């Protein structure tokens, strides 16, 4: 992980890196931000958050560690909550760890005892209310109920619980919106090195020496697959996919060569392998049917700016009980605790896609199937990449042309769209088409 002071003019590098109060954690999709956040809390609970032997280092004495995900906070965003309400949304709390009034008062009086982690800023749709001055319309009184975005902004900016350590995680693109907020430290998760990818593969296939050696030989001679592995979630999916193929055919031929191909094959494998026993030998038509239903759910969530759903949401798509059971068993959904209506009741069970990139893939699947080009401001770059890969599968050059027109770089300084265009062309896998596109954009790239 690469760490650098966010603002050298206002804060010294020494104070920032030894005991920062505000931390921005960035990293590409699938790089491990959420896993890192959960690991921090787990390490804190086992009293191993800080290294031993640092006698001169002043490390915080955290008595509370609260993990809040922005996807959890999407549901109550129209509600008015106070500080206790929002802190109680932490999925780590249960009926045995309630934030009652005395504990809340202790937190307010001793904010330096708190570690607050806000995971997934990029998944929050009211980000402008956080980066602007929306919160200034409301009091800093922790007992007063105010809108959720205002509460989040006050915690992030130190207007409430000033002195607490607050860590925010986000994808890099959305993190750019936070430039107006001064962070003590910015951390960027770099992912796995090539050597670490190979070490991961060795551990993944350690129980089958023959398969392990074949896979290592294949990956070492394939730069594309090796580059996949630099992102941890992609490394896992790649190993999962290869193991499935080699178990079925004992060959490494025809393995996925792009991100879209990898996700398409892995998701189908999840559906086949983890669905109910009735569909152990599932026909392709059944796989596509389940894939389509999942895509409809993903699209509905995107349209409603939601990340979490329940069984009632699934029934809106006329899914019967058996189909819902199959979707739960697909391996593509995670069960998670929902929003608690009170600190004392057990939270309802709700669902989310195992990883945000899975939802983005499914949305891309449906966009291409329906020949739609989504609005740029409402669509992630990853979704566009998946759409380009889908256009390749469907041999839909016209839709690909429309997609590229939608993300066309405005000028030579438009680095984000220049890179996105190249990534989409790579997923499309047509050298002749790519050459024509780049020739038309030569004035921007050269």
Coordinates of C-alpha atoms in Angstrom, one line a residue:
X1 CA 0.0 0.0 0.0
X2 CA 1.4 3.4 -1.0
X3 CA 0.9 6.2 1.6
X4 CA 1.5 9.9 1.1
X5 CA 0.5 13.1 3.0
X6 CA -2.4 14.7 1.3
X7 CA -1.4 18.3 2.0
X8 CA 2.2 19.1 2.8
X9 CA 1.6 22.8 3.1
X10 CA -0.9 22.5 5.9
X11 CA 0.4 19.5 7.8
X12 CA 3.8 18.0 8.4
X13 CA 4.6 14.6 6.9
X14 CA 5.7 13.4 10.3
X15 CA 2.5 14.1 12.1
X16 CA 0.4 12.9 9.2
X17 CA 1.9 9.5 9.0
X18 CA 2.4 8.8 12.7
X19 CA -1.1 9.7 14.0
X20 CA -3.5 10.9 11.2
X21 CA -7.1 11.7 12.1
X22 CA -8.6 11.7 8.6
X23 CA -7.6 9.1 6.0
X24 CA -8.7 8.6 2.4
X25 CA -8.2 5.0 1.1
X26 CA -8.4 4.6 -2.6
X27 CA -8.1 1.7 -5.0
X28 CA -9.4 0.3 -8.2
X29 CA -12.5 -2.0 -8.4
X30 CA -11.8 -5.3 -6.7
X31 CA -8.4 -4.2 -5.3
X32 CA -9.5 -5.1 -1.7
X33 CA -10.7 -1.9 -0.1
X34 CA -13.7 -3.4 1.7
X35 CA -11.6 -6.4 2.8
X36 CA -8.9 -4.1 4.2
X37 CA -11.6 -2.1 6.1
X38 CA -13.0 -5.4 7.6
X39 CA -9.4 -6.5 8.4
X40 CA -8.8 -3.3 10.4
X41 CA -11.8 -4.0 12.6
X42 CA -10.8 -7.6 13.0
X43 CA -7.3 -6.7 14.0
X44 CA -8.6 -4.1 16.4
X45 CA -10.8 -6.8 18.1
X46 CA -7.8 -9.0 18.5
X47 CA -5.7 -6.2 19.9
X48 CA -3.2 -6.4 17.0
X49 CA -4.1 -3.2 15.0
X50 CA -0.6 -1.7 15.8
X51 CA 2.8 -3.3 15.6
X52 CA 4.5 -4.1 18.9
X53 CA 7.8 -2.7 19.9
X54 CA 7.1 0.9 18.8
X55 CA 8.0 2.4 22.2
X56 CA 8.3 6.0 21.0
X57 CA 5.2 5.9 18.8
X58 CA 2.0 7.4 20.1
X59 CA -0.7 5.1 18.9
X60 CA -4.4 5.7 19.5
X61 CA -6.1 3.8 22.3
X62 CA -9.3 2.9 20.4
X63 CA -12.1 1.6 22.6
X64 CA -14.6 1.6 19.8
X65 CA -14.3 0.6 16.1
X66 CA -17.4 1.2 13.9
X67 CA -17.7 0.0 10.3
X68 CA -20.4 1.7 8.2
X69 CA -20.9 1.0 4.6
X70 CA -22.3 3.6 2.3
X71 CA -24.5 1.0 0.6
X72 CA -26.1 0.4 4.1
X73 CA -26.7 4.2 4.3
X74 CA -28.5 4.4 1.0
X75 CA -31.7 3.0 2.4
X76 CA -32.3 5.5 5.2
X77 CA -31.0 8.5 3.3
X78 CA -34.4 10.3 3.2
X79 CA -34.8 9.8 6.9
X80 CA -33.8 12.2 9.7
X81 CA -31.2 10.6 12.0
X82 CA -29.1 11.7 15.0
X83 CA -25.5 10.6 15.7
X84 CA -26.6 7.7 17.8
X85 CA -28.9 6.4 15.0
X86 CA -26.3 6.5 12.4
X87 CA -23.5 4.9 14.5
X88 CA -26.0 2.1 15.4
X89 CA -26.2 1.2 11.7
X90 CA -22.8 -0.5 12.0
X91 CA -23.3 -4.1 11.1
X92 CA -20.8 -5.1 13.8
X93 CA -23.3 -4.2 16.5
X94 CA -25.9 -6.6 17.9
X95 CA -28.2 -6.9 20.9
X96 CA -25.2 -7.3 23.1
X97 CA -23.4 -4.2 21.9
X98 CA -25.9 -1.4 21.9
X99 CA -24.9 2.3 21.8
X100 CA -27.0 3.6 24.7
X101 CA -27.1 7.1 26.0
X102 CA -24.2 6.8 28.5
X103 CA -21.9 5.2 25.8
X104 CA -22.9 7.9 23.3
X105 CA -22.0 10.6 25.8
X106 CA -18.7 8.9 26.5
X107 CA -17.9 8.9 22.7
X108 CA -18.8 12.6 22.4
X109 CA -16.6 13.5 25.3
X110 CA -13.7 11.2 24.2
X111 CA -13.7 11.1 20.4
X112 CA -10.1 10.1 20.3
X113 CA -11.2 6.7 21.5
X114 CA -13.1 6.1 18.2
X115 CA -12.1 4.5 14.9
X116 CA -14.9 5.2 12.4
X117 CA -14.6 3.5 8.9
X118 CA -16.9 4.7 6.1
X119 CA -16.5 2.1 3.3
X120 CA -17.6 2.6 -0.3
X121 CA -17.9 6.4 -0.8
X122 CA -18.2 5.7 -4.6
X123 CA -21.4 3.7 -4.0
X124 CA -23.2 6.7 -2.5
X125 CA -25.5 8.7 -4.8
X126 CA -25.8 11.9 -2.7
X127 CA -22.0 12.6 -2.8
X128 CA -22.5 16.2 -3.8
X129 CA -24.2 16.8 -0.4
X130 CA -21.1 15.6 1.3
X131 CA -18.5 17.5 -0.8
X132 CA -20.5 20.7 -0.8
X133 CA -21.8 22.8 2.2
X134 CA -25.1 21.0 2.6
X135 CA -24.3 20.1 6.2
X136 CA -23.9 23.8 7.2
X137 CA -27.7 24.1 7.2
X138 CA -28.0 21.9 10.2
X139 CA -26.8 22.1 13.8
X140 CA -23.7 20.2 15.1
X141 CA -25.8 19.0 18.1
X142 CA -25.3 15.2 18.0
X143 CA -28.8 14.7 19.5
X144 CA -30.6 16.6 16.8
X145 CA -32.0 14.5 13.9
X146 CA -30.8 15.7 10.5
X147 CA -30.5 14.1 7.0
X148 CA -28.0 11.2 6.6
X149 CA -25.7 13.1 4.0
X150 CA -25.4 15.9 6.5
X151 CA -24.5 13.6 9.3
X152 CA -21.9 11.8 7.2
X153 CA -20.4 15.1 6.1
X154 CA -20.1 16.3 9.7
X155 CA -18.3 13.2 10.8
X156 CA -16.0 13.3 7.7
X157 CA -15.1 16.9 8.2
X158 CA -14.7 16.8 12.0
X159 CA -17.7 18.9 12.8
X160 CA -19.0 16.0 14.9
X161 CA -16.7 13.7 17.0
X162 CA -13.7 16.0 16.2
X163 CA -10.6 14.0 17.3
X164 CA -11.9 10.6 16.1
X165 CA -9.9 8.8 13.5
X166 CA -12.1 8.6 10.4
X167 CA -11.2 6.5 7.3
X168 CA -13.1 6.7 4.0
X169 CA -12.6 4.3 1.2
X170 CA -13.5 4.9 -2.5
X171 CA -12.6 4.1 -6.1
X172 CA -10.1 6.7 -7.4
X173 CA -12.5 8.5 -9.9
X174 CA -15.1 9.3 -7.2
X175 CA -12.4 10.1 -4.7
X176 CA -11.4 13.1 -6.9
X177 CA -14.6 14.7 -5.7
X178 CA -13.2 14.8 -2.2
X179 CA -10.3 17.2 -3.0
X180 CA -12.0 20.1 -1.2
X181 CA -11.8 18.1 2.0
X182 CA -8.3 18.1 3.5
X183 CA -7.2 14.6 4.6
X184 CA -4.1 14.0 6.8
X185 CA -3.2 10.9 4.7
X186 CA -4.1 9.4 1.4
X187 CA -3.6 5.7 1.0
X188 CA -3.7 3.9 -2.4
X189 CA -4.0 0.1 -2.5
X190 CA -1.7 -1.0 -5.3
X191 CA -2.7 -4.7 -5.6
X192 CA -0.6 -7.7 -6.0
X193 CA 2.8 -7.8 -7.7
X194 CA 3.5 -10.5 -10.4
X195 CA 5.4 -12.5 -7.8
X196 CA 2.5 -12.3 -5.4
X197 CA 0.1 -13.5 -8.1
X198 CA 2.2 -16.6 -8.7
X199 CA 2.4 -17.2 -4.9
X200 CA -1.4 -16.9 -4.7
X201 CA -1.8 -19.5 -7.5
X202 CA 0.6 -21.9 -5.8
X203 CA -1.5 -21.7 -2.6
X204 CA -4.8 -22.0 -4.4
X205 CA -3.8 -25.2 -6.2
X206 CA -1.6 -26.6 -3.5
X207 CA -3.6 -29.8 -3.1
X208 CA -3.1 -30.7 -6.8
X209 CA 0.6 -30.6 -7.7
X210 CA 0.0 -31.5 -11.4
X211 CA -2.7 -28.9 -11.9
X212 CA -0.7 -26.3 -10.0
X213 CA 2.4 -26.7 -12.3
X214 CA 0.2 -26.6 -15.5
X215 CA -1.5 -23.4 -14.3
X216 CA 1.8 -21.7 -13.3
X217 CA 3.3 -22.6 -16.7
X218 CA 0.3 -21.2 -18.4
X219 CA 0.1 -18.0 -16.4
X220 CA 3.8 -17.3 -16.7
X221 CA 3.6 -17.3 -20.5
X222 CA 0.4 -15.3 -20.7
X223 CA 0.9 -11.6 -19.8
X224 CA -2.8 -10.9 -20.0
X225 CA -3.8 -13.4 -17.4
X226 CA -0.9 -12.4 -15.2
X227 CA -2.1 -8.8 -15.4
X228 CA -5.6 -9.9 -14.3
X229 CA -4.1 -11.3 -11.1
X230 CA -2.8 -7.9 -9.9
X231 CA -6.4 -7.2 -8.7
X232 CA -7.1 -9.6 -5.9
X233 CA -10.8 -10.3 -6.8
X234 CA -9.8 -11.0 -10.4
X235 CA -7.0 -13.3 -9.2
X236 CA -9.5 -15.3 -7.3
X237 CA -12.0 -15.4 -10.2
X238 CA -9.2 -16.4 -12.6
X239 CA -8.1 -19.3 -10.4
X240 CA -11.7 -20.4 -9.8
X241 CA -12.4 -20.4 -13.5
X242 CA -9.2 -22.2 -14.5
X243 CA -9.8 -24.9 -11.8
X244 CA -13.3 -25.4 -13.1
X245 CA -12.2 -25.7 -16.7
X246 CA -9.2 -28.0 -16.0
X247 CA -11.4 -30.2 -13.8
X248 CA -13.9 -30.6 -16.6
X249 CA -11.5 -30.8 -19.5
X250 CA -7.9 -31.1 -18.1
X251 CA -6.7 -28.3 -20.5
X252 CA -5.9 -24.6 -20.3
X253 CA -7.1 -24.0 -23.9
X254 CA -9.9 -21.5 -24.6
X255 CA -9.5 -19.7 -21.2
X256 CA -10.9 -16.2 -20.9
X257 CA -8.7 -13.5 -22.4
X258 CA -10.5 -10.3 -21.3
X259 CA -12.2 -9.0 -18.2
X260 CA -15.6 -9.5 -19.8
X261 CA -14.9 -13.1 -20.9
X262 CA -13.6 -13.9 -17.4
X263 CA -16.7 -12.5 -15.6
X264 CA -19.1 -14.1 -18.1
X265 CA -17.6 -17.6 -17.7
X266 CA -17.2 -17.3 -13.9
X267 CA -20.7 -16.1 -13.3
X268 CA -22.0 -19.0 -15.4
X269 CA -19.9 -21.4 -13.4
X270 CA -21.2 -20.0 -10.1
X271 CA -24.8 -20.5 -11.4
X272 CA -24.1 -24.1 -12.5
X273 CA -22.1 -25.1 -9.5
X274 CA -24.0 -23.5 -6.7
X275 CA -27.6 -23.7 -7.8
X276 CA -29.9 -26.4 -6.3
X277 CA -29.2 -30.1 -7.1
X278 CA -32.1 -30.2 -9.5
X279 CA -29.9 -28.1 -11.9
X280 CA -26.5 -29.8 -11.4
X281 CA -26.3 -30.5 -15.1
X282 CA -27.9 -27.2 -16.1
X283 CA -28.6 -26.5 -19.7
X284 CA -27.3 -23.3 -21.2
X285 CA -30.9 -22.0 -21.7
X286 CA -31.5 -22.3 -17.9
X287 CA -28.2 -20.6 -17.1
X288 CA -29.1 -17.7 -19.4
X289 CA -32.6 -17.5 -17.8
X290 CA -31.1 -17.1 -14.3
X291 CA -28.5 -14.7 -15.7
X292 CA -31.2 -12.6 -17.2
X293 CA -33.2 -12.5 -13.9
X294 CA -30.1 -11.5 -12.0
X295 CA -29.4 -8.8 -14.6
X296 CA -32.9 -7.4 -14.2
X297 CA -32.4 -7.2 -10.4
X298 CA -29.1 -5.4 -10.9
X299 CA -30.6 -3.0 -13.4
X300 CA -33.5 -2.2 -11.1
X301 CA -31.0 -1.5 -8.2
X302 CA -29.0 0.8 -10.4
X303 CA -32.1 2.7 -11.6
X304 CA -33.2 3.2 -7.9
X305 CA -29.7 4.0 -6.7
X306 CA -29.8 1.0 -4.3
X307 CA -27.3 -1.7 -3.5
X308 CA -29.2 -3.8 -1.0
X309 CA -32.5 -5.7 -1.7
X310 CA -34.7 -8.3 0.0
X311 CA -37.0 -11.1 -1.1
X312 CA -39.9 -8.8 -1.7
X313 CA -37.7 -6.9 -4.3
X314 CA -37.0 -10.2 -6.0
X315 CA -40.7 -11.1 -6.1
X316 CA -41.3 -7.9 -8.0
X317 CA -39.8 -9.6 -11.0
X318 CA -42.4 -12.5 -10.7
X319 CA -39.8 -14.8 -9.3
X320 CA -41.3 -17.8 -7.6
X321 CA -40.0 -19.3 -4.4
X322 CA -37.9 -22.0 -6.2
X323 CA -36.3 -19.4 -8.4
X324 CA -35.5 -17.2 -5.4
X325 CA -33.9 -20.2 -3.7
X326 CA -31.8 -20.8 -6.8
X327 CA -30.7 -17.2 -7.0
X328 CA -29.7 -17.3 -3.3
X329 CA -27.7 -20.5 -4.0
X330 CA -26.0 -19.1 -7.1
X331 CA -23.0 -17.8 -5.1
X332 CA -23.5 -14.4 -6.6
X333 CA -25.5 -12.9 -3.7
X334 CA -24.3 -12.2 -0.2
X335 CA -26.7 -12.2 2.8
X336 CA -26.2 -9.2 5.0
X337 CA -27.9 -7.6 8.0
X338 CA -30.4 -4.9 7.1
X339 CA -31.1 -1.5 8.6
X340 CA -32.2 -1.8 12.2
X341 CA -35.4 0.1 13.1
X342 CA -34.2 0.2 16.7
X343 CA -31.0 -0.6 18.5
X344 CA -32.6 -3.5 20.4
X345 CA -34.1 -5.5 17.5
X346 CA -32.4 -8.0 15.3
X347 CA -31.7 -6.5 11.8
X348 CA -33.7 -8.1 8.9
X349 CA -31.8 -10.2 6.4
X350 CA -31.1 -8.6 3.1
X351 CA -29.0 -9.3 0.0
X352 CA -26.3 -7.6 -2.0
X353 CA -24.3 -8.8 -5.0
X354 CA -21.1 -10.5 -3.8
X355 CA -19.0 -7.7 -5.4
X356 CA -20.0 -4.4 -7.1
X357 CA -18.2 -5.5 -10.3
X358 CA -20.7 -8.4 -10.6
X359 CA -23.6 -5.9 -10.5
X360 CA -21.8 -3.8 -13.1
X361 CA -21.3 -6.8 -15.3
X362 CA -25.0 -7.8 -15.1
X363 CA -26.1 -4.2 -15.9
X364 CA -23.9 -4.2 -18.9
X365 CA -25.3 -7.6 -20.0
X366 CA -28.8 -6.1 -20.0
X367 CA -27.8 -2.8 -21.6
X368 CA -26.3 -4.7 -24.6
X369 CA -29.2 -7.1 -24.8
X370 CA -31.6 -4.2 -25.0
X371 CA -29.2 -2.2 -27.2
X372 CA -29.2 0.8 -24.8
X373 CA -26.4 3.2 -24.1
X374 CA -26.7 4.5 -20.5
X375 CA -26.0 8.1 -19.5
X376 CA -22.3 8.7 -18.8
X377 CA -22.9 10.5 -15.5
X378 CA -25.0 7.6 -14.1
X379 CA -22.7 4.8 -15.3
X380 CA -19.4 3.5 -14.0
X381 CA -16.3 3.1 -16.3
X382 CA -16.3 -0.6 -15.4
X383 CA -19.8 -1.0 -16.8
X384 CA -18.8 0.6 -20.1
X385 CA -15.8 -1.8 -20.3
X386 CA -18.1 -4.8 -19.8
X387 CA -20.5 -3.4 -22.4
X388 CA -17.6 -3.3 -24.9
X389 CA -16.8 -6.9 -24.2
X390 CA -20.5 -7.8 -24.6
X391 CA -20.6 -6.0 -28.0
X392 CA -17.7 -8.2 -29.0
X393 CA -19.6 -11.4 -28.0
X394 CA -22.7 -10.2 -29.9
X395 CA -20.7 -8.8 -32.9
X396 CA -22.6 -5.6 -32.5
X397 CA -20.4 -3.0 -34.2
X398 CA -23.1 -0.4 -34.4
X399 CA -23.8 -0.5 -30.6
X400 CA -20.0 -0.3 -30.0
X401 CA -19.7 2.8 -32.1
X402 CA -22.5 4.4 -30.1
X403 CA -20.8 3.4 -26.9
X404 CA -17.5 5.0 -28.0
X405 CA -19.3 8.2 -29.1
X406 CA -20.8 8.4 -25.6
X407 CA -17.4 8.2 -23.9
X408 CA -15.4 10.1 -26.6
X409 CA -12.5 12.2 -25.0
X410 CA -13.3 15.9 -25.2
X411 CA -9.6 16.9 -25.8
X412 CA -6.0 15.7 -25.2
X413 CA -6.3 16.6 -21.5
X414 CA -9.4 14.3 -20.9
X415 CA -7.2 11.5 -19.4
X416 CA -10.1 9.5 -17.9
X417 CA -12.1 9.1 -21.2
X418 CA -8.9 8.5 -23.2
X419 CA -8.0 5.6 -21.0
X420 CA -11.6 4.3 -20.9
X421 CA -11.7 4.3 -24.7
X422 CA -8.6 2.2 -24.9
X423 CA -9.9 -0.2 -22.3
X424 CA -13.1 -0.6 -24.2
X425 CA -11.3 -1.2 -27.4
X426 CA -9.2 -3.9 -25.7
X427 CA -12.4 -5.6 -24.5
X428 CA -13.9 -5.4 -28.0
X429 CA -10.9 -7.4 -29.5
X430 CA -11.1 -6.2 -33.1
X431 CA -7.8 -4.9 -34.3
X432 CA -9.2 -3.4 -37.6
X433 CA -12.0 -1.6 -35.8
X434 CA -9.6 -0.3 -33.1
X435 CA -7.2 1.0 -35.7
X436 CA -10.0 3.0 -37.4
X437 CA -11.1 4.5 -34.1
X438 CA -7.6 5.5 -33.0
X439 CA -6.9 7.0 -36.4
X440 CA -10.0 9.2 -36.0
X441 CA -8.8 10.3 -32.6
X442 CA -5.1 10.7 -33.5
X443 CA -5.3 14.5 -32.8
X444 CA -6.3 13.7 -29.2
X445 CA -3.9 10.8 -28.5
X446 CA -0.8 12.2 -30.4

